[in-house]
Coordinates of C-alpha atoms and ligand atoms in Angstrom, one line a residue:
X1 CA 1.5 5.4 19.6
X2 CA -2.3 5.7 19.6
X3 CA -4.4 7.7 21.6
X4 CA -4.1 5.7 24.6
X5 CA -1.0 5.2 24.4
X6 CA 0.1 8.7 24.7
X7 CA -2.3 9.4 27.5
X8 CA -0.6 6.5 29.7
X9 CA 2.3 8.6 28.3
X10 CA 0.9 12.2 29.4
X11 CA 0.3 10.2 32.6
X12 CA 3.5 9.2 33.6
X13 CA 4.4 12.8 33.3
X14 CA 2.4 13.6 35.4
X15 CA -0.7 15.1 33.4
X16 CA -4.3 14.2 32.9
X17 CA -5.3 11.2 30.3
X18 CA -6.8 13.8 27.7
X19 CA -3.7 15.4 27.2
X20 CA -2.7 12.3 25.5
X21 CA -5.4 13.2 23.0
X22 CA -4.5 16.7 22.5
X23 CA -1.0 15.3 21.6
X24 CA -2.7 12.5 19.2
X25 CA -4.2 15.3 17.3
X26 CA -1.4 17.3 16.8
X27 CA 0.7 15.2 15.6
X28 CA -1.5 13.0 13.8
X29 CA -4.4 15.4 12.3
X30 CA -2.5 18.0 12.2
X31 CA 1.3 16.6 11.2
X32 CA 3.4 18.7 14.0
X33 CA 5.8 17.4 15.8
X34 CA 7.2 19.9 18.0
X35 CA 6.0 20.6 21.0
X36 CA 7.0 24.3 21.2
X37 CA 3.8 24.7 18.7
X38 CA 1.4 22.6 20.6
X39 CA -0.2 25.9 22.0
X40 CA -3.1 24.3 23.7
X41 CA -0.8 22.2 25.9
X42 CA 0.9 24.0 29.5
X43 CA 4.1 25.4 29.0
X44 CA 5.6 22.7 31.7
X45 CA 4.1 19.7 29.7
X46 CA 5.5 21.1 26.6
X47 CA 9.0 21.6 28.3
X48 CA 8.3 17.3 29.5
X49 CA 7.2 16.4 26.1
X50 CA 10.5 18.1 24.5
X51 CA 12.4 15.4 25.9
X52 CA 11.0 12.5 24.4
X53 CA 11.4 12.6 20.5
X54 CA 9.1 12.7 18.0
X55 CA 10.1 13.3 15.3
X56 CA 9.1 11.5 12.1
X57 CA 11.7 8.4 11.8
X58 CA 12.3 9.5 8.1
X59 CA 13.4 12.4 6.2
X60 CA 12.1 13.1 2.4
X61 CA 15.6 12.6 -0.1
X62 CA 15.4 13.2 -3.4
X63 CA 11.7 14.1 -5.3
X64 CA 10.9 14.1 -8.5
X65 CA 7.8 14.7 -11.0
X66 CA 5.9 13.3 -13.9
X67 CA 4.8 14.6 -16.7
X68 CA 1.0 13.1 -15.4
X69 CA 1.1 15.3 -12.4
X70 CA 2.4 11.9 -10.6
X71 CA 5.1 12.3 -8.0
X72 CA 7.5 10.1 -6.1
X73 CA 9.5 11.1 -2.7
X74 CA 12.2 9.1 -1.8
X75 CA 11.9 8.9 2.0
X76 CA 14.9 7.9 3.8
X77 CA 15.3 6.2 7.2
X78 CA 16.9 7.1 10.6
X79 CA 19.5 4.0 9.9
X80 CA 20.2 5.5 5.7
X81 CA 17.8 2.7 4.6
X82 CA 15.1 4.1 1.9
X83 CA 12.2 3.5 0.1
X84 CA 9.6 5.1 -2.2
X85 CA 6.0 6.7 -1.6
X86 CA 4.1 7.8 -4.8
X87 CA 1.6 10.5 -4.5
X88 CA -1.1 10.4 -7.6
X89 CA -3.6 12.5 -8.4
X90 CA -6.9 12.8 -10.1
X91 CA -8.1 16.5 -10.1
X92 CA -7.5 17.6 -6.3
X93 CA -7.9 14.0 -5.1
X94 CA -4.6 12.3 -4.3
X95 CA -4.0 8.4 -4.1
X96 CA -1.3 7.8 -2.2
X97 CA 0.9 4.7 -2.7
X98 CA 2.9 4.0 0.4
X99 CA 5.7 0.9 1.1
X100 CA 5.8 -1.4 4.0
X101 CA 9.0 -3.7 3.8
X102 CA 12.6 -2.2 2.7
X103 CA 13.0 -4.6 -0.3
X104 CA 10.8 -7.8 -0.4
X105 CA 11.3 -11.2 0.8
X106 CA 9.0 -12.3 -2.7
X107 CA 11.2 -11.9 -6.1
X108 CA 8.4 -11.4 -8.2
X109 CA 10.2 -11.6 -12.1
X110 CA 8.6 -8.4 -13.1
X111 CA 9.4 -6.4 -10.1
X112 CA 12.6 -3.8 -9.6
X113 CA 11.7 -3.9 -5.4
X114 CA 12.1 -7.0 -3.9
X115 CA 15.7 -7.5 -6.6
X116 CA 17.6 -7.2 -3.6
X117 CA 15.7 -9.2 -1.1
X118 CA 14.3 -8.4 2.3
X119 CA 16.4 -6.1 4.1
X120 CA 14.4 -5.1 7.0
X121 CA 10.2 -4.3 7.7
X122 CA 9.4 -0.5 8.4
X123 CA 7.9 0.3 11.6
X124 CA 4.3 1.5 12.3
X125 CA 6.0 4.7 12.4
X126 CA 7.7 4.7 8.8
X127 CA 4.4 3.9 7.6
X128 CA 2.6 6.3 8.9
X129 CA 5.3 9.1 8.7
X130 CA 5.7 8.7 4.7
X131 CA 1.5 10.0 4.6
X132 CA 2.8 13.3 7.0
X133 CA 5.8 14.1 5.3
X134 CA 4.2 13.9 1.7
X135 CA 1.8 16.5 2.7
X136 CA 4.7 18.9 1.8
X137 CA 4.8 18.0 -1.9
X138 CA 0.6 18.4 -2.3
X139 CA -0.8 21.0 -4.6
X140 CA -2.9 23.4 -2.4
X141 CA -5.8 22.3 -3.5
X142 CA -5.4 19.0 -2.9
X143 CA -6.4 16.5 -0.7
X144 CA -5.4 12.8 0.3
X145 CA -8.5 10.3 -0.5
X146 CA -6.9 6.7 -0.7
X147 CA -4.2 4.9 0.8
X148 CA -2.9 1.8 -1.2
X149 CA -0.3 -0.4 0.8
X150 CA 1.3 -0.9 -2.7
X151 CA 4.7 0.6 -2.6
X152 CA 7.9 -1.7 -1.7
X153 CA 7.3 -4.9 0.5
X154 CA 4.8 -7.3 1.0
X155 CA 2.3 -5.7 3.6
X156 CA 1.2 -9.6 5.1
X157 CA 5.1 -10.0 5.4
X158 CA 5.0 -7.2 8.4
X159 CA 1.0 -7.4 9.3
X160 CA 1.3 -6.0 12.8
X161 CA 3.2 -3.0 12.3
X162 CA 0.8 -2.6 8.7
X163 CA -2.4 -2.5 11.2
X164 CA -1.2 -0.5 13.8
X165 CA 0.0 2.1 11.2
X166 CA -4.0 1.7 9.6
X167 CA -5.6 1.9 12.9
X168 CA -3.7 5.1 13.3
X169 CA -4.6 6.8 10.1
X170 CA -7.8 5.6 10.7
X171 CA -8.2 7.1 13.9
X172 CA -11.0 10.0 14.0
X173 CA -8.7 12.1 16.1
X174 CA -6.3 12.2 13.9
X175 CA -5.8 11.6 10.0
X176 CA -8.8 10.1 10.0
X177 CA -8.9 7.9 6.7
X178 CA -11.7 6.2 6.1
X179 CA -10.8 2.0 6.3
X180 CA -12.7 1.5 2.9
X181 CA -10.2 3.7 1.3
X182 CA -7.4 1.6 2.6
X183 CA -6.3 -1.0 0.1
X184 CA -4.0 -3.7 0.8
X185 CA -2.0 -5.6 -2.0
X186 CA -0.7 -8.9 -1.6
X187 CA 0.7 -11.4 -2.9
X188 CA -2.0 -13.8 -0.8
X189 CA -0.8 -15.3 1.8
X190 CA -4.0 -17.2 3.3
X191 CA -3.3 -16.8 6.9
X192 CA -2.6 -13.0 6.8
X193 CA -5.4 -13.1 4.8
X194 CA -6.9 -14.5 8.0
X195 CA -5.7 -12.5 10.3
X196 CA -6.2 -9.0 8.1
X197 CA -10.3 -9.9 8.4
X198 CA -10.0 -10.4 11.4
X199 CA -8.9 -7.4 12.8
X200 CA -10.5 -5.0 10.4
X201 CA -13.9 -7.3 9.7
X202 CA -13.0 -7.0 6.0
X203 CA -12.8 -2.9 6.1
X204 CA -9.2 -2.9 4.9
X205 CA -10.1 -3.4 1.1
X206 CA -8.4 -5.9 -0.5
X207 CA -6.3 -6.5 -4.1
X208 CA -4.4 -10.0 -4.5
X209 CA -1.5 -9.3 -6.8
X210 CA -2.5 -13.0 -8.6
X211 CA -0.9 -12.8 -12.4
X212 CA -1.9 -16.6 -13.2
X213 CA -4.3 -18.9 -12.6
X214 CA -2.2 -22.5 -12.3
X215 CA 0.5 -22.9 -9.9
X216 CA 2.8 -23.6 -12.6
X217 CA 3.1 -20.2 -14.3
X218 CA 2.8 -18.7 -11.1
X219 CA 5.4 -20.1 -9.2
X220 CA 7.2 -19.0 -12.2
X221 CA 5.9 -15.8 -11.8
X222 CA 5.9 -15.2 -8.2
X223 CA 8.6 -17.6 -6.7
X224 CA 8.5 -16.4 -3.0
X225 CA 4.6 -17.5 -3.1
X226 CA 3.8 -20.3 -1.2
X227 CA 0.1 -20.9 -1.3
X228 CA -1.1 -22.5 -4.2
X229 CA -4.0 -20.5 -6.1
X230 CA -6.5 -22.7 -4.9
X231 CA -6.0 -22.2 -1.6
X232 CA -5.4 -18.3 -1.8
X233 CA -9.0 -18.7 -3.4
X234 CA -10.3 -20.5 -0.3
X235 CA -9.0 -17.8 2.0
X236 CA -10.8 -15.3 0.3
X237 CA -13.9 -16.9 0.1
X238 CA -13.7 -17.2 4.4
X239 CA -12.9 -13.6 3.9
X240 CA -15.7 -11.3 6.0
X241 CA -16.2 -9.1 2.8
X242 CA -18.4 -6.5 3.3
X243 CA -21.7 -6.5 1.6
X244 CA -21.6 -4.7 -2.1
X245 CA -17.5 -5.0 -2.0
X246 CA -15.2 -6.6 -4.0
X247 CA -12.0 -8.5 -4.2
X248 CA -9.2 -6.7 -7.0
X249 CA -7.3 -9.3 -8.3
X250 CA -4.4 -7.7 -9.9
X251 CA -2.8 -9.8 -13.1
X252 CA 0.1 -7.9 -14.6
X253 CA 0.5 -9.2 -18.2
X254 CA 3.4 -10.5 -19.7
X255 CA 4.3 -11.4 -22.6
X256 CA 4.5 -15.1 -23.8
X257 CA 4.1 -16.2 -20.2
X258 CA 0.5 -15.3 -18.8
X259 CA -1.3 -14.0 -21.7
X260 CA -2.8 -16.3 -24.0
X261 CA -6.8 -16.5 -24.4
X262 CA -6.2 -20.1 -22.7
X263 CA -4.7 -18.1 -19.4
X264 CA -7.7 -15.8 -19.4
X265 CA -10.3 -18.8 -20.0
X266 CA -8.8 -20.7 -16.9
X267 CA -8.3 -17.5 -15.5
X268 CA -11.9 -16.7 -15.5
X269 CA -13.1 -20.2 -14.5
X270 CA -11.3 -19.7 -11.1
X271 CA -13.0 -16.0 -10.0
X272 CA -16.1 -17.4 -11.3
X273 CA -17.4 -18.6 -7.4
X274 CA -15.6 -14.9 -6.1
X275 CA -16.9 -11.4 -6.0
X276 CA -13.8 -9.8 -7.7
X277 CA -13.0 -6.7 -10.2
X278 CA -10.0 -7.8 -12.0
X279 CA -7.5 -5.4 -12.7
X280 CA -4.7 -5.6 -15.4
X281 CA -1.6 -3.8 -15.2
X282 CA 0.6 -4.5 -18.5
X283 CA 4.5 -5.1 -17.5
X284 CA 6.4 -2.2 -17.2
X285 CA 9.3 -2.3 -17.8
X286 CA 13.0 -1.4 -16.1
X287 CA 16.4 -1.9 -16.2
X288 CA 15.8 -5.4 -13.8
X289 CA 13.7 -7.5 -15.9
X290 CA 13.6 -8.7 -19.9
X291 CA 10.2 -9.8 -19.4
X292 CA 7.8 -7.5 -21.6
X293 CA 4.5 -6.0 -21.9
X294 CA 2.5 -7.8 -24.0
X295 CA 0.7 -5.7 -27.9
X296 CA -2.1 -3.6 -27.1
X297 CA -4.5 -6.0 -29.4
X298 CA -3.1 -9.7 -27.0
X299 CA -4.4 -6.8 -23.5
X300 CA -7.6 -6.1 -26.0
X301 CA -8.3 -9.7 -26.5
X302 CA -7.8 -11.2 -23.1
X303 CA -9.6 -8.4 -21.8
X304 CA -12.3 -9.2 -23.6
X305 CA -12.4 -13.4 -23.0
X306 CA -13.0 -11.5 -19.2
X307 CA -15.5 -9.6 -20.1
X308 CA -17.3 -12.1 -22.1
X309 CA -17.6 -14.7 -19.1
X310 CA -18.7 -12.2 -17.0
X311 CA -16.4 -10.5 -15.2
X312 CA -15.8 -6.5 -14.4
X313 CA -12.1 -5.8 -15.7
X314 CA -10.6 -2.5 -15.7
X315 CA -7.1 -1.5 -17.7
X316 CA -5.3 0.0 -14.8
X317 CA -3.9 3.3 -16.0
X318 CA -0.1 3.6 -16.3
X319 CA 1.0 6.2 -14.1
X320 CA 4.6 8.2 -13.4
X321 CA 6.6 5.6 -15.7
X322 CA 8.6 8.7 -16.7
X323 CA 10.1 8.7 -13.3
X324 CA 9.9 4.9 -12.3
X325 CA 7.2 5.2 -10.2
X326 CA 4.5 3.0 -12.2
X327 CA 3.6 -0.1 -10.6
X328 CA 7.0 -2.7 -10.2
X329 CA 9.8 0.3 -10.5
X330 CA 10.0 1.4 -7.2
X331 CA 13.2 1.0 -5.1
X332 CA 14.8 0.1 -1.7
X333 CA 18.2 1.3 -0.6
X334 CA 20.1 -0.2 1.9
X335 CA 23.2 2.0 3.4
X336 CA 25.6 0.0 1.5
X337 CA 24.2 -0.9 -1.7
Ligands
LIG1 N1 3.8 -6.4 -3.1 C1 2.9 -6.6 -2.8 C2 2.4 -4.9 -3.2 C3 3.3 -4.1 -4.3 S1 1.5 -3.9 -5.5 C4 1.9 -7.6 -4.2 O1 2.3 -7.8 -4.6 O2 0.9 -7.1 -4.1 C5 2.2 -3.6 -6.8 C6 1.7 -4.6 -7.3 O3 2.3 -4.0 -9.5 C7 1.7 -5.8 -7.5 O4 0.1 -6.4 -8.0 C8 2.7 -6.2 -8.5 O5 2.1 -7.4 -8.9 C9 2.7 -5.5 -9.4 N2 4.1 -4.9 -10.1 C10 5.2 -5.3 -10.0 N3 6.0 -4.9 -10.8 C11 5.1 -4.8 -11.8 C12 5.6 -4.4 -13.0 N4 6.7 -4.4 -13.7 N5 4.7 -3.9 -14.1 C13 3.6 -3.6 -13.6 N6 2.9 -4.3 -12.2 C14 3.8 -4.8 -11.3

């Protein structure tokens, strides 16, 4: 809940509205959900609050640590479903990768997360809880700097809950994350992109998992995406991108599928009218795909073509692959599976 909603709750208990703001700070700034620890509230109010279920709607299951310091936490939900969240350190600054759905309906050819389809959306509380529960896995000097909605799920298929979660995480009286430090990654759903732009005034950073500049190749790699690449480009042109900001275009490189010189030239042409940086992700292997990453020299040649066409291109560092925490390796579990 947002502070104004907690104020209504406080009011319904006969308390002044500012109690709502105090509750919000305890929960969202300090991560405290036990009313008996909320020492600036009256004893009577604490007792009344104890009748409300404030506990996080999830708990941490298995926790793994990779050789490079990346941590993967299993987030077990109350109905027995589970997703994963990842903490990626860069010195003392953490980037946290959040999941937004249990499974995914898009079925990307190279991705493990959607292999069993979609079980359900995460609630806003389940998305926010990932941030607070993961604090237990921080090192003492670490602080959270960036949040990326790049875990299990397609965020634009669960946009209203994602927007609520972002509003809670950004609130100055709570975790106070800057929206410029929140990135939403999507396969590119034009209506969802429009709604996101409208709701956040373009402040949430947008990453598009494009993977191909032509619709045939894209239909093979991202079968659940309905929009053509031209429609996605149109949606990006409408997006209220703040000045000095750019879109990120994610491109998983798959050997023999989308890694040719011609594919690079088509990509450069498609992206020419947009303010973008390109993130190349050589495919991370896992047990549920036979697709492979191109050789390093193929990746380098592809990258060079894009650079020669004037694009900024970055190779995404593979993090946490030894614990299955890299892009495309995360898993969703349903109670029966
Ligand atoms: N569903 C959203 C959020 C997931 S973000 C989206 O598709 O954008 C995770 C990123 O990892 C996406 O760009 C996705 O395409 C990429 N990815 C999936 N499987 C991968 C793999 N095996 N290797 C590298 N990247 C992968």
